[in-house]
mmCIF file of C-alpha atoms and ligand atoms in Angstrom:
data_model
loop_
_atom_site.group_PDB
_atom_site.id
_atom_site.type_symbol
_atom_site.label_atom_id
_atom_site.label_comp_id
_atom_site.label_asym_id
_atom_site.label_seq_id
_atom_site.Cartn_x
_atom_site.Cartn_y
_atom_site.Cartn_z
ATOM 1 C CA MET A 1 -0.002 144.489 -121.060
ATOM 2 C CA GLU A 2 -3.060 142.259 -119.196
ATOM 3 C CA LYS A 3 -2.048 143.599 -116.042
ATOM 4 C CA SER A 4 0.713 145.900 -113.975
ATOM 5 C CA ILE A 5 2.486 144.705 -111.349
ATOM 6 C CA ILE A 6 4.992 147.156 -109.285
ATOM 7 C CA ILE A 7 7.367 143.986 -106.513
ATOM 8 C CA THR A 8 9.072 145.725 -103.624
ATOM 9 C CA GLY A 9 12.366 144.367 -103.116
ATOM 10 C CA GLY A 10 13.089 143.138 -106.683
ATOM 11 C CA ALA A 11 16.619 143.304 -106.321
ATOM 12 C CA GLY A 12 17.167 141.632 -103.475
ATOM 13 C CA PHE A 13 17.388 137.780 -102.922
ATOM 14 C CA ILE A 14 13.976 136.383 -102.683
ATOM 15 C CA GLY A 15 12.910 139.060 -104.874
ATOM 16 C CA SER A 16 14.775 139.070 -107.474
ATOM 17 C CA HIS A 17 13.891 135.052 -108.036
ATOM 18 C CA VAL A 18 10.169 136.478 -107.642
ATOM 19 C CA VAL A 19 10.823 138.827 -110.377
ATOM 20 C CA ARG A 20 12.397 136.319 -112.525
ATOM 21 C CA GLU A 21 9.112 133.850 -112.216
ATOM 22 C CA PHE A 22 6.660 136.226 -112.931
ATOM 23 C CA VAL A 23 8.829 138.333 -116.098
ATOM 24 C CA LEU A 24 9.406 134.575 -117.577
ATOM 25 C CA LYS A 25 6.091 133.171 -116.667
ATOM 26 C CA TYR A 26 3.570 136.045 -117.433
ATOM 27 C CA PRO A 27 4.591 138.063 -120.543
ATOM 28 C CA GLU A 28 1.540 139.682 -120.593
ATOM 29 C CA TYR A 29 2.022 140.988 -117.720
ATOM 30 C CA HIS A 30 4.276 144.716 -117.299
ATOM 31 C CA ILE A 31 6.455 143.615 -114.192
ATOM 32 C CA ILE A 32 8.106 146.691 -112.127
ATOM 33 C CA ASN A 33 10.219 146.210 -110.062
ATOM 34 C CA LEU A 34 10.759 149.137 -107.167
ATOM 35 C CA ASP A 35 14.048 148.962 -105.086
ATOM 36 C CA SER A 36 16.109 151.561 -103.480
ATOM 37 C CA LEU A 37 19.140 149.186 -103.865
ATOM 38 C CA THR A 38 20.138 148.853 -100.597
ATOM 39 C CA TYR A 39 23.159 146.954 -99.188
ATOM 40 C CA ALA A 40 21.535 143.882 -99.981
ATOM 41 C CA GLY A 41 19.887 145.001 -103.597
ATOM 42 C CA ASN A 42 21.778 143.992 -106.631
ATOM 43 C CA LEU A 43 20.880 144.524 -110.085
ATOM 44 C CA ALA A 44 23.811 141.650 -111.150
ATOM 45 C CA ASN A 45 20.720 139.276 -109.625
ATOM 46 C CA LEU A 46 18.310 140.545 -112.759
ATOM 47 C CA LYS A 47 21.343 140.141 -115.757
ATOM 48 C CA ASP A 48 19.499 137.550 -117.364
ATOM 49 C CA ILE A 49 15.821 139.297 -117.716
ATOM 50 C CA GLU A 50 16.672 143.096 -117.770
ATOM 51 C CA HIS A 51 16.234 143.199 -121.195
ATOM 52 C CA LEU A 52 12.573 142.040 -121.805
ATOM 53 C CA THR A 53 9.808 144.219 -122.595
ATOM 54 C CA ASN A 54 7.701 143.304 -119.932
ATOM 55 C CA TYR A 55 10.051 144.422 -117.642
ATOM 56 C CA THR A 56 10.971 147.537 -115.671
ATOM 57 C CA PHE A 57 13.196 148.975 -113.489
ATOM 58 C CA ILE A 58 12.427 152.021 -110.499
ATOM 59 C CA LYS A 59 14.948 153.112 -108.017
ATOM 60 C CA ALA A 60 12.585 154.269 -105.287
ATOM 61 C CA ASP A 61 12.848 154.196 -101.323
ATOM 62 C CA ILE A 62 9.867 153.218 -99.768
ATOM 63 C CA THR A 63 10.139 155.259 -97.052
ATOM 64 C CA ASP A 64 9.451 158.296 -99.469
ATOM 65 C CA ALA A 65 5.402 158.888 -99.260
ATOM 66 C CA GLN A 66 5.191 161.464 -102.128
ATOM 67 C CA HIS A 67 7.730 159.710 -104.459
ATOM 68 C CA ILE A 68 5.447 156.344 -104.011
ATOM 69 C CA LEU A 69 2.521 157.917 -104.782
ATOM 70 C CA GLU A 70 3.774 159.283 -107.713
ATOM 71 C CA ILE A 71 5.151 156.099 -109.065
ATOM 72 C CA PHE A 72 1.563 154.527 -108.012
ATOM 73 C CA GLN A 73 -0.338 157.364 -109.980
ATOM 74 C CA GLN A 74 2.086 156.911 -113.547
ATOM 75 C CA TYR A 75 2.017 152.819 -113.385
ATOM 76 C CA GLN A 76 -0.876 152.478 -111.895
ATOM 77 C CA PRO A 77 -0.606 148.784 -111.000
ATOM 78 C CA ASP A 78 -3.116 146.241 -110.209
ATOM 79 C CA GLY A 79 -1.368 144.579 -108.181
ATOM 80 C CA VAL A 80 1.570 145.023 -105.911
ATOM 81 C CA ILE A 81 3.853 141.971 -104.331
ATOM 82 C CA HIS A 82 5.515 143.448 -101.522
ATOM 83 C CA LEU A 83 9.283 142.236 -100.105
ATOM 84 C CA ALA A 84 11.308 145.524 -99.632
ATOM 85 C CA ALA A 85 12.610 145.132 -96.261
ATOM 86 C CA GLU A 86 15.574 145.205 -94.026
ATOM 87 C CA SER A 87 15.712 141.651 -93.525
ATOM 88 C CA HIS A 88 19.002 140.664 -91.537
ATOM 89 C CA VAL A 89 18.026 139.967 -87.426
ATOM 90 C CA ASP A 90 21.505 140.880 -86.682
ATOM 91 C CA ARG A 91 21.558 144.275 -88.029
ATOM 92 C CA SER A 92 17.711 144.944 -86.511
ATOM 93 C CA ILE A 93 20.056 144.136 -82.841
ATOM 94 C CA THR A 94 22.376 147.088 -83.665
ATOM 95 C CA ASP A 95 20.281 149.595 -86.022
ATOM 96 C CA PRO A 96 15.969 148.940 -84.857
ATOM 97 C CA LEU A 97 15.229 152.401 -86.226
ATOM 98 C CA ALA A 98 15.461 151.041 -89.977
ATOM 99 C CA PHE A 99 13.680 148.571 -89.444
ATOM 100 C CA VAL A 100 10.855 150.264 -88.239
ATOM 101 C CA MET A 101 11.138 152.997 -91.244
ATOM 102 C CA THR A 102 11.276 150.490 -94.393
ATOM 103 C CA ASN A 103 9.354 147.604 -92.270
ATOM 104 C CA VAL A 104 6.687 149.709 -91.099
ATOM 105 C CA ILE A 105 6.445 152.702 -92.592
ATOM 106 C CA GLY A 106 7.900 151.712 -95.805
ATOM 107 C CA THR A 107 4.554 148.853 -95.880
ATOM 108 C CA VAL A 108 2.381 151.964 -94.875
ATOM 109 C CA ASN A 109 3.271 153.892 -97.560
ATOM 110 C CA LEU A 110 2.556 151.393 -99.899
ATOM 111 C CA LEU A 111 -1.412 150.637 -98.633
ATOM 112 C CA ASN A 112 -2.192 154.279 -98.389
ATOM 113 C CA ALA A 113 -0.751 154.521 -102.480
ATOM 114 C CA VAL A 114 -3.042 151.936 -103.526
ATOM 115 C CA ARG A 115 -5.772 152.610 -101.612
ATOM 116 C CA ILE A 116 -5.561 156.443 -103.231
ATOM 117 C CA ILE A 117 -4.994 154.805 -106.825
ATOM 118 C CA TRP A 118 -7.891 152.423 -106.586
ATOM 119 C CA LYS A 119 -10.017 154.463 -104.515
ATOM 120 C CA ASP A 120 -12.978 152.090 -103.448
ATOM 121 C CA ASN A 121 -12.573 149.717 -106.704
ATOM 122 C CA PHE A 122 -11.295 146.314 -106.014
ATOM 123 C CA GLU A 123 -12.183 144.767 -108.911
ATOM 124 C CA GLY A 124 -9.137 142.378 -109.849
ATOM 125 C CA LYS A 125 -6.877 144.205 -107.360
ATOM 126 C CA ARG A 126 -4.827 142.556 -104.914
ATOM 127 C CA PHE A 127 -1.913 143.665 -102.460
ATOM 128 C CA HIS A 128 0.539 140.742 -101.303
ATOM 129 C CA HIS A 129 2.558 141.002 -98.382
ATOM 130 C CA VAL A 130 5.797 138.644 -97.807
ATOM 131 C CA SER A 131 6.243 137.845 -94.788
ATOM 132 C CA THR A 132 8.139 135.261 -92.456
ATOM 133 C CA ASP A 133 7.091 132.860 -89.731
ATOM 134 C CA GLU A 134 10.134 135.211 -87.159
ATOM 135 C CA VAL A 135 6.828 136.677 -86.633
ATOM 136 C CA TYR A 136 5.255 133.925 -84.163
ATOM 137 C CA GLY A 137 7.884 133.544 -82.177
ATOM 138 C CA THR A 138 10.216 130.668 -80.799
ATOM 139 C CA LEU A 139 8.454 126.911 -80.709
ATOM 140 C CA GLY A 140 9.450 124.938 -78.009
ATOM 141 C CA VAL A 141 10.731 121.210 -78.663
ATOM 142 C CA SER A 142 7.899 119.937 -80.099
ATOM 143 C CA GLY A 143 4.673 121.410 -82.186
ATOM 144 C CA LEU A 144 4.250 123.961 -85.457
ATOM 145 C CA PHE A 145 3.405 127.191 -86.333
ATOM 146 C CA THR A 146 0.101 127.460 -88.135
ATOM 147 C CA GLU A 147 -1.778 130.246 -89.429
ATOM 148 C CA GLU A 148 -3.190 130.268 -86.200
ATOM 149 C CA THR A 149 -0.287 130.694 -84.266
ATOM 150 C CA SER A 150 -0.647 134.209 -81.462
ATOM 151 C CA TYR A 151 2.420 136.826 -82.895
ATOM 152 C CA ASP A 152 4.795 136.730 -80.221
ATOM 153 C CA PRO A 153 8.041 138.853 -81.986
ATOM 154 C CA HIS A 154 11.156 138.754 -79.828
ATOM 155 C CA SER A 155 13.888 140.666 -82.275
ATOM 156 C CA PRO A 156 13.548 144.043 -83.743
ATOM 157 C CA TYR A 157 13.519 142.764 -86.866
ATOM 158 C CA SER A 158 10.516 140.377 -86.267
ATOM 159 C CA ALA A 159 8.313 142.794 -84.496
ATOM 160 C CA SER A 160 8.655 145.414 -87.396
ATOM 161 C CA LYS A 161 7.341 142.459 -89.756
ATOM 162 C CA ALA A 162 4.536 141.470 -86.928
ATOM 163 C CA SER A 163 4.072 145.159 -87.118
ATOM 164 C CA SER A 164 3.599 145.090 -90.754
ATOM 165 C CA ASP A 165 1.660 142.124 -90.642
ATOM 166 C CA HIS A 166 -0.657 144.150 -88.955
ATOM 167 C CA PHE A 167 -1.283 147.077 -90.570
ATOM 168 C CA VAL A 168 -1.997 145.153 -93.919
ATOM 169 C CA ARG A 169 -4.721 143.249 -92.163
ATOM 170 C CA ALA A 170 -5.822 146.674 -90.517
ATOM 171 C CA TYR A 171 -6.064 148.081 -94.147
ATOM 172 C CA HIS A 172 -8.827 145.068 -95.357
ATOM 173 C CA ASP A 173 -10.629 145.227 -92.236
ATOM 174 C CA THR A 174 -11.023 148.827 -92.153
ATOM 175 C CA TYR A 175 -11.430 149.795 -96.118
ATOM 176 C CA GLY A 176 -11.829 146.284 -97.345
ATOM 177 C CA LEU A 177 -8.254 146.649 -99.876
ATOM 178 C CA PRO A 178 -7.685 143.133 -101.023
ATOM 179 C CA VAL A 179 -4.975 141.527 -99.373
ATOM 180 C CA VAL A 180 -3.042 138.301 -98.724
ATOM 181 C CA LEU A 181 -0.546 137.305 -96.459
ATOM 182 C CA THR A 182 2.299 134.311 -96.894
ATOM 183 C CA ASN A 183 4.478 133.910 -93.786
ATOM 184 C CA CYS A 184 7.284 131.910 -94.937
ATOM 185 C CA SER A 185 10.058 130.088 -93.073
ATOM 186 C CA ASN A 186 13.854 130.176 -93.615
ATOM 187 C CA ASN A 187 14.678 130.320 -97.549
ATOM 188 C CA TYR A 188 18.076 129.358 -99.010
ATOM 189 C CA GLY A 189 19.725 129.385 -102.709
ATOM 190 C CA PRO A 190 21.285 131.470 -105.111
ATOM 191 C CA ASN A 191 21.542 135.244 -104.846
ATOM 192 C CA HIS A 192 21.788 135.016 -101.030
ATOM 193 C CA PHE A 193 23.740 137.757 -99.047
ATOM 194 C CA PRO A 194 26.410 136.561 -97.211
ATOM 195 C CA GLU A 195 25.114 137.602 -94.057
ATOM 196 C CA LYS A 196 22.736 135.237 -93.259
ATOM 197 C CA LEU A 197 24.104 131.321 -92.097
ATOM 198 C CA ILE A 198 24.237 129.898 -95.160
ATOM 199 C CA PRO A 199 25.920 132.565 -98.092
ATOM 200 C CA LEU A 200 27.835 133.286 -95.242
ATOM 201 C CA CYS A 201 29.322 129.373 -94.409
ATOM 202 C CA ILE A 202 29.761 128.507 -98.011
ATOM 203 C CA HIS A 203 31.734 131.496 -98.516
ATOM 204 C CA ASN A 204 34.133 131.158 -95.449
ATOM 205 C CA ILE A 205 34.763 128.002 -96.317
ATOM 206 C CA LEU A 206 35.876 128.748 -99.754
ATOM 207 C CA ASN A 207 38.059 130.962 -97.901
ATOM 208 C CA ASN A 208 38.938 128.443 -95.185
ATOM 209 C CA LYS A 209 37.854 131.031 -92.468
ATOM 210 C CA PRO A 210 35.875 129.645 -89.621
ATOM 211 C CA LEU A 211 32.280 129.209 -89.677
ATOM 212 C CA PRO A 212 30.648 130.987 -86.916
ATOM 213 C CA ILE A 213 27.893 129.398 -85.353
ATOM 214 C CA TYR A 214 26.383 131.314 -82.038
ATOM 215 C CA GLY A 215 25.832 128.977 -79.314
ATOM 216 C CA ASP A 216 25.308 125.742 -78.888
ATOM 217 C CA GLY A 217 24.141 125.072 -82.130
ATOM 218 C CA LYS A 218 21.518 123.324 -81.408
ATOM 219 C CA PHE A 219 18.677 126.238 -82.668
ATOM 220 C CA THR A 220 16.291 124.857 -85.123
ATOM 221 C CA ARG A 221 14.932 126.501 -88.466
ATOM 222 C CA ASP A 222 13.069 125.261 -91.579
ATOM 223 C CA TRP A 223 14.483 125.638 -94.464
ATOM 224 C CA LEU A 224 12.983 126.178 -98.018
ATOM 225 C CA PHE A 225 15.086 126.520 -101.799
ATOM 226 C CA VAL A 226 14.359 130.606 -102.339
ATOM 227 C CA ILE A 227 12.961 129.410 -105.837
ATOM 228 C CA ASP A 228 9.934 127.007 -103.956
ATOM 229 C CA HIS A 229 9.089 130.111 -102.359
ATOM 230 C CA ALA A 230 8.568 132.301 -105.587
ATOM 231 C CA ARG A 231 6.640 129.523 -106.789
ATOM 232 C CA ALA A 232 4.323 129.833 -103.660
ATOM 233 C CA ILE A 233 3.845 133.451 -103.975
ATOM 234 C CA ASP A 234 2.801 132.935 -107.230
ATOM 235 C CA LEU A 235 0.378 130.685 -106.205
ATOM 236 C CA VAL A 236 -1.106 132.500 -103.427
ATOM 237 C CA PHE A 237 -0.769 136.051 -105.306
ATOM 238 C CA HIS A 238 -3.192 134.218 -108.333
ATOM 239 C CA LYS A 239 -5.640 131.750 -105.851
ATOM 240 C CA GLY A 240 -4.957 132.807 -102.198
ATOM 241 C CA LYS A 241 -8.397 134.043 -100.607
ATOM 242 C CA ASN A 242 -8.779 137.567 -99.842
ATOM 243 C CA GLY A 243 -7.746 139.119 -96.084
ATOM 244 C CA ASP A 244 -6.173 135.422 -95.780
ATOM 245 C CA SER A 245 -2.803 134.735 -94.719
ATOM 246 C CA TYR A 246 -0.960 131.423 -95.902
ATOM 247 C CA ASN A 247 2.513 129.979 -94.582
ATOM 248 C CA VAL A 248 4.912 128.488 -96.370
ATOM 249 C CA GLY A 249 7.363 125.637 -95.477
ATOM 250 C CA GLY A 250 8.307 122.095 -96.861
ATOM 251 C CA PHE A 251 8.520 120.621 -93.396
ATOM 252 C CA ASN A 252 12.266 120.710 -93.183
ATOM 253 C CA GLU A 253 13.749 121.596 -89.898
ATOM 254 C CA TRP A 254 18.005 121.281 -89.282
ATOM 255 C CA THR A 255 19.616 122.569 -85.965
ATOM 256 C CA ASN A 256 22.033 124.861 -87.033
ATOM 257 C CA ILE A 257 25.145 122.545 -86.354
ATOM 258 C CA ASP A 258 23.820 119.489 -88.435
ATOM 259 C CA LEU A 259 23.469 121.723 -91.419
ATOM 260 C CA VAL A 260 26.651 123.202 -91.135
ATOM 261 C CA LYS A 261 27.649 119.988 -91.475
ATOM 262 C CA GLU A 262 26.122 118.775 -94.272
ATOM 263 C CA LEU A 263 27.074 122.039 -96.275
ATOM 264 C CA CYS A 264 30.608 121.048 -94.953
ATOM 265 C CA ARG A 265 30.347 117.303 -96.539
ATOM 266 C CA GLN A 266 29.127 118.696 -99.289
ATOM 267 C CA MET A 267 31.506 121.435 -100.089
ATOM 268 C CA ASP A 268 34.531 118.389 -99.375
ATOM 269 C CA LYS A 269 33.032 116.790 -102.181
ATOM 270 C CA LYS A 270 32.535 119.323 -104.404
ATOM 271 C CA LEU A 271 35.977 121.096 -103.924
ATOM 272 C CA ASN A 272 37.820 117.918 -103.582
ATOM 273 C CA ARG A 273 39.022 118.112 -100.394
ATOM 274 C CA SER A 274 39.417 115.376 -97.891
ATOM 275 C CA GLU A 275 36.479 114.557 -95.788
ATOM 276 C CA GLY A 276 35.815 116.329 -92.655
ATOM 277 C CA ILE A 277 38.075 118.924 -93.586
ATOM 278 C CA SER A 278 35.789 121.700 -93.815
ATOM 279 C CA ALA A 279 34.034 120.655 -90.668
ATOM 280 C CA GLU A 280 36.938 121.625 -88.785
ATOM 281 C CA LEU A 281 36.403 125.325 -89.521
ATOM 282 C CA ILE A 282 33.417 125.529 -87.224
ATOM 283 C CA SER A 283 33.302 127.397 -84.494
ATOM 284 C CA PHE A 284 31.135 128.228 -81.533
ATOM 285 C CA VAL A 285 31.110 131.616 -81.010
ATOM 286 C CA LYS A 286 28.914 134.175 -78.409
ATOM 287 C CA ASP A 287 25.280 133.514 -78.521
ATOM 288 C CA ARG A 288 22.534 136.179 -80.808
ATOM 289 C CA PRO A 289 20.576 138.119 -77.861
ATOM 290 C CA GLY A 290 16.931 136.810 -77.594
ATOM 291 C CA HIS A 291 18.035 133.912 -80.055
ATOM 292 C CA ASP A 292 14.579 131.886 -81.052
ATOM 293 C CA LEU A 293 15.434 128.072 -80.477
ATOM 294 C CA ARG A 294 12.598 126.555 -83.393
ATOM 295 C CA TYR A 295 10.958 128.012 -85.630
ATOM 296 C CA ALA A 296 9.113 125.180 -87.941
ATOM 297 C CA ILE A 297 6.067 125.604 -90.345
ATOM 298 C CA ASP A 298 2.844 123.829 -90.531
ATOM 299 C CA ALA A 299 1.975 123.938 -94.562
ATOM 300 C CA THR A 300 -0.821 121.550 -94.394
ATOM 301 C CA LYS A 301 -3.082 125.010 -95.627
ATOM 302 C CA ILE A 302 -1.428 125.978 -98.551
ATOM 303 C CA ASN A 303 -0.710 123.042 -99.403
ATOM 304 C CA GLY A 304 -4.795 121.187 -99.134
ATOM 305 C CA GLU A 305 -6.054 125.006 -100.236
ATOM 306 C CA LEU A 306 -3.798 125.594 -103.064
ATOM 307 C CA GLY A 307 -2.449 122.115 -104.277
ATOM 308 C CA TYR A 308 1.690 123.780 -102.897
ATOM 309 C CA SER A 309 4.589 121.362 -102.731
ATOM 310 C CA PRO A 310 8.240 122.478 -103.552
ATOM 311 C CA SER A 311 10.261 120.729 -105.733
ATOM 312 C CA VAL A 312 13.473 120.209 -104.580
ATOM 313 C CA THR A 313 14.771 118.103 -101.877
ATOM 314 C CA PHE A 314 16.730 119.870 -98.856
ATOM 315 C CA GLU A 315 20.151 118.065 -100.477
ATOM 316 C CA GLU A 316 18.992 118.525 -104.027
ATOM 317 C CA GLY A 317 18.281 122.376 -103.115
ATOM 318 C CA LEU A 318 22.008 122.635 -101.437
ATOM 319 C CA SER A 319 23.460 121.146 -103.729
ATOM 320 C CA LYS A 320 22.368 123.128 -106.608
ATOM 321 C CA THR A 321 23.363 126.354 -103.954
ATOM 322 C CA ILE A 322 26.679 125.522 -103.672
ATOM 323 C CA ASP A 323 27.180 124.428 -107.407
ATOM 324 C CA TRP A 324 25.592 128.313 -107.888
ATOM 325 C CA TYR A 325 28.274 129.934 -105.709
ATOM 326 C CA LEU A 326 30.965 128.026 -107.125
ATOM 327 C CA ASN A 327 30.002 128.740 -110.344
ATOM 328 C CA ASN A 328 29.308 132.514 -109.750
ATOM 329 C CA GLN A 329 32.606 133.375 -107.359
ATOM 330 C CA ASP A 330 32.961 137.375 -108.899
ATOM 331 C CA TRP A 331 29.180 137.998 -107.585
ATOM 332 C CA LEU A 332 30.285 136.903 -104.264
ATOM 333 C CA ASP A 333 33.649 138.647 -104.367
ATOM 334 C CA THR A 334 31.740 141.643 -105.208
ATOM 335 C CA VAL A 335 29.530 141.546 -102.723
ATOM 336 C CA THR A 336 31.890 141.219 -99.969
ATOM 337 C CA SER A 337 34.230 143.999 -100.627
ATOM 338 C CA GLY A 338 34.114 147.273 -99.734
ATOM 339 C CA VAL A 339 31.547 147.918 -97.207
ATOM 340 C CA TYR A 340 30.688 143.979 -95.851
ATOM 341 C CA GLN A 341 34.353 144.154 -94.254
ATOM 342 C CA ASP A 342 33.152 146.462 -92.337
ATOM 343 C CA TYR A 343 30.204 144.393 -90.700
ATOM 344 C CA TYR A 344 31.939 141.276 -90.760
ATOM 345 C CA GLU A 345 34.788 142.648 -88.341
ATOM 346 C CA LYS A 346 32.096 144.616 -86.494
ATOM 347 C CA GLN A 347 29.749 141.390 -85.912
ATOM 348 C CA TYR A 348 32.389 138.819 -85.877
ATOM 349 C CA LEU A 349 35.972 140.019 -84.872
ATOM 350 C CA LYS A 350 34.842 142.450 -82.545
HETATM 351 P P1 NAD B 401 16.865 141.044 -99.071
HETATM 352 O O1 NAD B 401 17.139 142.199 -97.625
HETATM 353 O O2 NAD B 401 17.709 140.271 -99.531
HETATM 354 O O3 NAD B 401 16.082 142.126 -99.937
HETATM 355 C C1 NAD B 401 15.725 143.391 -99.353
HETATM 356 C C2 NAD B 401 15.265 144.250 -100.651
HETATM 357 O O4 NAD B 401 15.033 144.809 -100.448
HETATM 358 C C3 NAD B 401 17.043 144.207 -101.279
HETATM 359 O O5 NAD B 401 16.748 144.389 -102.565
HETATM 360 C C4 NAD B 401 16.581 146.448 -101.006
HETATM 361 O O6 NAD B 401 17.259 147.013 -101.722
HETATM 362 C C5 NAD B 401 15.736 146.520 -100.606
HETATM 363 N N1 NAD B 401 15.035 147.132 -99.723
HETATM 364 C C6 NAD B 401 15.308 147.745 -98.840
HETATM 365 N N2 NAD B 401 14.897 148.625 -98.349
HETATM 366 C C7 NAD B 401 13.824 149.383 -99.162
HETATM 367 C C8 NAD B 401 13.148 150.620 -98.807
HETATM 368 N N3 NAD B 401 13.403 151.380 -98.177
HETATM 369 N N4 NAD B 401 12.981 150.936 -100.328
HETATM 370 C C9 NAD B 401 12.971 150.025 -100.967
HETATM 371 N N5 NAD B 401 13.596 148.934 -101.349
HETATM 372 C C10 NAD B 401 14.226 148.799 -100.387
HETATM 373 O O7 NAD B 401 15.471 140.397 -98.139
HETATM 374 P P2 NAD B 401 15.300 138.804 -98.887
HETATM 375 O O8 NAD B 401 15.589 137.542 -97.947
HETATM 376 O O9 NAD B 401 15.204 138.720 -100.173
HETATM 377 O O10 NAD B 401 13.812 139.080 -98.120
HETATM 378 C C11 NAD B 401 12.599 139.469 -98.716
HETATM 379 C C12 NAD B 401 11.385 139.459 -97.979
HETATM 380 O O11 NAD B 401 10.563 138.099 -97.382
HETATM 381 C C13 NAD B 401 11.626 140.391 -96.677
HETATM 382 O O12 NAD B 401 10.444 141.427 -96.676
HETATM 383 C C14 NAD B 401 11.460 139.528 -95.604
HETATM 384 O O13 NAD B 401 10.925 139.930 -94.039
HETATM 385 C C15 NAD B 401 10.479 137.950 -96.625
HETATM 386 N N6 NAD B 401 11.170 136.820 -95.422
HETATM 387 C C16 NAD B 401 12.790 136.440 -95.745
HETATM 388 C C17 NAD B 401 13.086 135.421 -95.289
HETATM 389 C C18 NAD B 401 14.223 134.419 -96.048
HETATM 390 O O14 NAD B 401 14.292 133.758 -95.066
HETATM 391 N N7 NAD B 401 15.496 135.711 -96.226
HETATM 392 C C19 NAD B 401 11.984 134.685 -94.728
HETATM 393 C C20 NAD B 401 10.917 135.070 -95.036
HETATM 394 C C21 NAD B 401 9.952 136.426 -95.208
HETATM 395 P P1 TYD B 402 19.900 133.903 -90.532
HETATM 396 O O1 TYD B 402 20.454 132.948 -91.643
HETATM 397 O O2 TYD B 402 20.484 134.952 -89.746
HETATM 398 O O3 TYD B 402 18.281 133.307 -90.430
HETATM 399 P P2 TYD B 402 17.381 134.136 -88.956
HETATM 400 O O4 TYD B 402 17.943 134.751 -88.251
HETATM 401 O O5 TYD B 402 16.175 134.860 -89.783
HETATM 402 O O6 TYD B 402 16.368 132.768 -89.123
HETATM 403 O O7 TYD B 402 20.833 132.418 -89.381
HETATM 404 C C1 TYD B 402 19.631 131.190 -89.143
HETATM 405 C C2 TYD B 402 20.481 130.410 -87.945
HETATM 406 O O8 TYD B 402 22.062 130.375 -87.848
HETATM 407 C C3 TYD B 402 19.935 131.329 -86.636
HETATM 408 O O9 TYD B 402 19.625 130.328 -85.855
HETATM 409 C C4 TYD B 402 20.999 132.473 -86.333
HETATM 410 C C5 TYD B 402 21.989 131.223 -86.871
HETATM 411 N N1 TYD B 402 23.445 131.976 -87.150
HETATM 412 C C6 TYD B 402 24.774 131.189 -86.497
HETATM 413 O O10 TYD B 402 24.900 130.495 -85.971
HETATM 414 N N2 TYD B 402 25.876 131.927 -87.131
HETATM 415 C C7 TYD B 402 25.517 133.026 -88.031
HETATM 416 O O11 TYD B 402 27.042 133.486 -88.307
HETATM 417 C C8 TYD B 402 24.870 133.444 -88.661
HETATM 418 C C9 TYD B 402 24.571 134.692 -89.702
HETATM 419 C C10 TYD B 402 23.468 132.564 -88.259
#
C-alpha cells in the first residue's frame, strides 16, 4: 500500500462518508477506521465497503493513550484524519466532562501518538483535525465566519472543540507537527443520528410526532451535504497548506423554522400526504440554554485556493437525504430503539 491512514470516528455520521470516499477513491491507501462505537458509531454505516481489502476496522477509545500508541506503532500511519468526538450540543449541556475527555484529552492523545511514531521525520506525513464553525461563537444578523474570526465558543461542545483546535495548532507551532484543520458548518445527509434537527424531524414526521423547535425558530444555521464535506476533507488533506485552517461551507443559510417547513413540504409530497399536514406537527418548545443565534461560513479561501465547490443544492441534498431515510427505515428503527428512547424522553418529554 502506498500510504496508511487512520481515520478516527469513521463509524459515525461524517466519518463513515469520509471512510467510504477514501476507501473507494484510493485503492492504493490502507484506510484504518478507529472508533470506540459509542451510541453514535454504527458499523452498519459501512456495510457496503467493509469487505474491501484496503479497509480495516479497529475498536479503540481515543481517551486510552496506551492503546492508541500501540495501534499507531502497529499500523505506522502516514496520515491521520481525526473526526472522533462527542458531537451533540444538547448532550454537552448535560454531561460536559464526556466532551472534555474525548474531544480534548482524546485529541491530545492522538497528537502525542503521532509525535512518538513520526519522531521528527514529517516527510509525507499529515494530521488533519476536523472541527466545526461553532468554535467561532455566534454571529448577529450579518457577517460571516472567516478563518481570521476570533474563537468565542459558548456551549461545552464548542468549547471542547475550540480547545482541541488550539492543541492541534500548538503542536504545529511547538513541535513542527504537519497539521491542517477544517472548520465546517452544519452537515446533513444519510446516516445522521436522529438526535440532530433534520433526522429527528424526518423520524418524527414519519411517526406523526411533534417537531420540537427551540425558542422562536429564528436561529440560523449554514447547511452542507455530508458528501460535500467528505470531498472537502479529501481536498484539504491532500492539498491544504501545512499549518492552515480552512472554513468549509456552501453559503446556504436557513432559519430552523424555514428549514423544517421545507422538510415538511418535501415529505408531504414524497409520502403522498396532503400539503401542509406535516407542518401541523411543528411545536415550539423551551429554548436551548446559551443557544447561538446564527452560524454562517465564508468559504472563499477553500473555494479560491483549492477550487472547492459543493456538488448539490440544498433542495437536492435534502431530497436525497429524505429518500435515504425512507429507503432505510430499518436503520432508523435500529438506532431509535433502546437507549435512544431514554435520551428522547429526558430531552423532550420532561
Ligand atoms: P458523530 O457523533 O456522528 O460520530 C462521532 C464518532 O466518533 C462515532 O462513531 C463515535 O463512536 C466516535 N467516538 C466518540 N467518542 C470516541 C472515543 N472516545 N474514541 C473513539 N471514537 C469515538 O459525529 P459527526 O457528526 O460525524 O462529527 C464528526 C466530526 O465532525 C466531529 O469532530 C465534529 O465535531 C465535526 N463536525 C461535525 C459537524 C456536524 O454537523 N455534524 C459539523 C462540523 C464538524
Ligand atoms: P443541531 O442539529 O443540534 O446542530 P447544532 O446545535 O450543532 O447547530 O441543531 C440545529 C439547530 O436546530 C440549532 O439551532 C438547534 C435547533 N434544534 C431545534 O430547534 N430542535 C431540536 O430538537 C434540535 C435537536 C435542534
